[in-house]
Each structure stands twice: as structure tokens, then as C-alpha cells.
Short mmCIF file of C-alpha atoms in Angstrom, two decimals:
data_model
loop_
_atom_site.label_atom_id
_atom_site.label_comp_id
_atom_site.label_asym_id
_atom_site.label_seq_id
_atom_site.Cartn_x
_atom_site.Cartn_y
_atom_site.Cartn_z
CA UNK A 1 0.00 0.00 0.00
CA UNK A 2 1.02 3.86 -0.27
CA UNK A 3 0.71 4.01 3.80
CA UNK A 4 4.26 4.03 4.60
CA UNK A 5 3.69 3.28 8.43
CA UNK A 6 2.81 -0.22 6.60
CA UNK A 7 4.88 -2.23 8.08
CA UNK A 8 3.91 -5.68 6.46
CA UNK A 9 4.60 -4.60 2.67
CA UNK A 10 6.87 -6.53 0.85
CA UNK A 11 8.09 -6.75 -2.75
CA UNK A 12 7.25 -10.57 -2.58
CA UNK A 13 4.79 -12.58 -0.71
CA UNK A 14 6.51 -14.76 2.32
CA UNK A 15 5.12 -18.53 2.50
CA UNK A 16 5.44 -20.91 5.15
CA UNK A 17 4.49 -24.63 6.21
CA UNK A 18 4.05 -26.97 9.19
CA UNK A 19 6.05 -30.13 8.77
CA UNK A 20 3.41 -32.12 10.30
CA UNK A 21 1.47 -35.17 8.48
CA UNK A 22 -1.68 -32.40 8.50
CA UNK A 23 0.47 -29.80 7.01
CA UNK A 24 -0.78 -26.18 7.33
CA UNK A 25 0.39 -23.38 4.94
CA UNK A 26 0.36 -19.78 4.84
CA UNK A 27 0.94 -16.98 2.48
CA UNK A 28 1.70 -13.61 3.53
CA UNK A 29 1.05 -10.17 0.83
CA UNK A 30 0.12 -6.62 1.79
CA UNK A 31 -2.78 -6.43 3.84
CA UNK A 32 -3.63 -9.97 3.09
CA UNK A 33 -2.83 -13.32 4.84
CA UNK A 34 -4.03 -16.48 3.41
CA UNK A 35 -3.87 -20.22 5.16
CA UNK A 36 -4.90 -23.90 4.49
CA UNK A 37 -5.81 -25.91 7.54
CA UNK A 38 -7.75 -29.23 7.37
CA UNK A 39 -8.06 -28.71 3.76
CA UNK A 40 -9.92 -25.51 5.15
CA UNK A 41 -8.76 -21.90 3.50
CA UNK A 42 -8.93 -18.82 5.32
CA UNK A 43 -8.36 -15.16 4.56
CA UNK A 44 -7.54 -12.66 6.80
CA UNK A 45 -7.40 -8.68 5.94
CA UNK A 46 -4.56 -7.53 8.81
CA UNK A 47 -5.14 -4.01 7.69
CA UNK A 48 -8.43 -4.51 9.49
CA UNK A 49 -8.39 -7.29 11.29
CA UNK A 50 -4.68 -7.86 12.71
CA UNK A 51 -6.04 -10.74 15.36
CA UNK A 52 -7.17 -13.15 12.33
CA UNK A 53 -10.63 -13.48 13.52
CA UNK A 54 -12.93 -13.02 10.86
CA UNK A 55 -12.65 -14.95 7.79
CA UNK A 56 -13.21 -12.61 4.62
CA UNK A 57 -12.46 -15.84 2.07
CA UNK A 58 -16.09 -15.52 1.05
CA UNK A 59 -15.81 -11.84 0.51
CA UNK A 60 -13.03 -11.50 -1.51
CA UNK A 61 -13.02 -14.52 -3.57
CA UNK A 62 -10.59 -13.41 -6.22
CA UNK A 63 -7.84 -12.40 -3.81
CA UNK A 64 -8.29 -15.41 -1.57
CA UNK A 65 -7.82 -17.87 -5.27
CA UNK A 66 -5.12 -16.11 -6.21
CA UNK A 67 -3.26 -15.99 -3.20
CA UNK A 68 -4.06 -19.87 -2.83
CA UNK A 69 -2.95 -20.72 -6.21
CA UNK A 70 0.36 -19.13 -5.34
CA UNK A 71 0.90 -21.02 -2.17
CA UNK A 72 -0.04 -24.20 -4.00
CA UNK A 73 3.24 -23.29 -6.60
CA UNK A 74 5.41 -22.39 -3.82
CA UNK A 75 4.66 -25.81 -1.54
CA UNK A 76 4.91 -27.15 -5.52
CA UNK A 77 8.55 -26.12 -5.18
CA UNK A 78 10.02 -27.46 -2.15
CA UNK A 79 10.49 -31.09 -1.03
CA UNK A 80 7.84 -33.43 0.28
CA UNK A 81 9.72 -34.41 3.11
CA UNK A 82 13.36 -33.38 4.21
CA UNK A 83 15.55 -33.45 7.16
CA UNK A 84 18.69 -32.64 8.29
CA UNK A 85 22.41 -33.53 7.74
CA UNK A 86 23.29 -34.95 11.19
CA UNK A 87 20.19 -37.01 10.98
CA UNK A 88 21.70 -39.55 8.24
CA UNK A 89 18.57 -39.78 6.08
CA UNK A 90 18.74 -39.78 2.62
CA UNK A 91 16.25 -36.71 2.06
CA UNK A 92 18.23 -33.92 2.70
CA UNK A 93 17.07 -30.33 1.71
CA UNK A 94 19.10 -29.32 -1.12
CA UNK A 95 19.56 -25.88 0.37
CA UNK A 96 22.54 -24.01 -0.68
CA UNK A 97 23.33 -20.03 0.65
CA UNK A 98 25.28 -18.82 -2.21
CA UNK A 99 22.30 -19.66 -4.22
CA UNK A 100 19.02 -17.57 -4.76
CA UNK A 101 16.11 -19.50 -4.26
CA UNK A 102 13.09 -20.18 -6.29
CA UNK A 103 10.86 -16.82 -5.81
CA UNK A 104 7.16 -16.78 -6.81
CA UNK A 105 6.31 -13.49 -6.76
CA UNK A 106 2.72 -12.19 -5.80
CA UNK A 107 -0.91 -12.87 -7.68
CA UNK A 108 -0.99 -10.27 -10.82
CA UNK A 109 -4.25 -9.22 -9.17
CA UNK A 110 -2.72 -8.26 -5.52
CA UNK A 111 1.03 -6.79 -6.95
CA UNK A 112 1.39 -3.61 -5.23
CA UNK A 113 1.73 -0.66 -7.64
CA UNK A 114 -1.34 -1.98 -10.31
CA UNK A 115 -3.18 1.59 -9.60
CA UNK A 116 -5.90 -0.13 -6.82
CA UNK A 117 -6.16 0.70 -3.41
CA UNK A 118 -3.84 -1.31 -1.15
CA UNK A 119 -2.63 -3.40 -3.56
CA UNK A 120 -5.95 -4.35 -4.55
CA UNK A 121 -7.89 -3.35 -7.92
CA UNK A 122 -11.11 -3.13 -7.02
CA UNK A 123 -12.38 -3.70 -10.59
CA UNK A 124 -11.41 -7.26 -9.96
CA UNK A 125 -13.05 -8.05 -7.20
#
């Protein structure tokens, strides 16, 4: 957004996952957050709801899909299952330092800068 006391923008969107067997994800752009738990989606508007309490999936249908297509390429890009060095397994994450990783960067309709309000073109909702 133009608000520069914004403290969450970000020129890309910041995923996450749960290792568990029931893995939850979460995507992270602007003002919104998206999640998957218990093959459940939720999205959250932090600019004005910062506690996550009231899911706006139903709402905003368009930002919620193409939030949730993005987290499904990211979680598309990363190993099923991985573990450590000192663990002797034989699925280690290929993770290297020196190397930039894979970036996906956010949904055409949310990328900050498209001339709508907060990141958001409100001709596309």
C-alpha cells in the first residue's frame, strides 16, 4: 500500500508450512494473509483485522484464489519431506546459501503498484 507506516509490505509474498502429516500453509502479501488448515482456507485482511478473527475468504473470492494458487506453486517447489544432515537420512534439503532460491512473486491481481487501493484493484473483485 502507499501508507508508509505499513509495516507488512513486501516486494514478494513470504510462504510458510508446518512439517506435520496435517500440514498447514500460509501466504503472507500486503494487507492480506491467506492459510490452508484441514483442507480448510482462510483469509484474513490484517489491515483490518490484525487478530485473524474473521474470515473474509467468502468476501473477496478473487484475492483469496489467487493468493491460494500461489501457495499451492510455492509448496509445488520445495520437497515433500526433508531433514537434516546430522540425521543420516537420505532426504536432505538441497539448500545451498550462495544460491538464490526459487521466488514466486505475488498474484498479478494483488502486486502492489497496479493503480488499486492497497494493492488491490477493485475492478477485480
Amino acid at each position: 500500500s502507499d501508507d508508509p507506516t505499513n509495516t507488512r509490505s513486501r516486494k514478494n509474498p513470504l510462504f510458510w508450512k508446518t512439517s506435520a502429516k496435517r500440514e498447514k500453509m500460509a501466504m503472507l502479501y500486503d494487507r492480506w494473509k491467506v492459510h490452508t488448515e484441514r483442507g480448510q482456507a482462510h483469509l484474513y485482511d490484517l489491515s483490518t483485522d490484525p487478530g485473524e478473527d474473521n474470515n473474509v475468504l467468502n468476501q473477496y473470492p478473487d484475492v483469496g484464489n489467487a493468493m491460494l494458487e500461489d501457495l499451492m506453486a510455492w509448496r509445488k517447489s520445495i520437497p515433500d519431506e526433508y531433514c537434516k544432515k546430522d540425521n543420516n537420512c537420505e532426504k536432505l534439503f538441497d539448500f545451498d546459501p550462495e544460491k538464490n532460491p526459487v521466488v514466486i512473486g505475488p498474484p498479478a491481481l494483488l502486486a502492489l503498484g497496479n493503480g488499486g487501493k492497497d494493492g488491490v484493484d477493485a475492478d477485480n473483485l
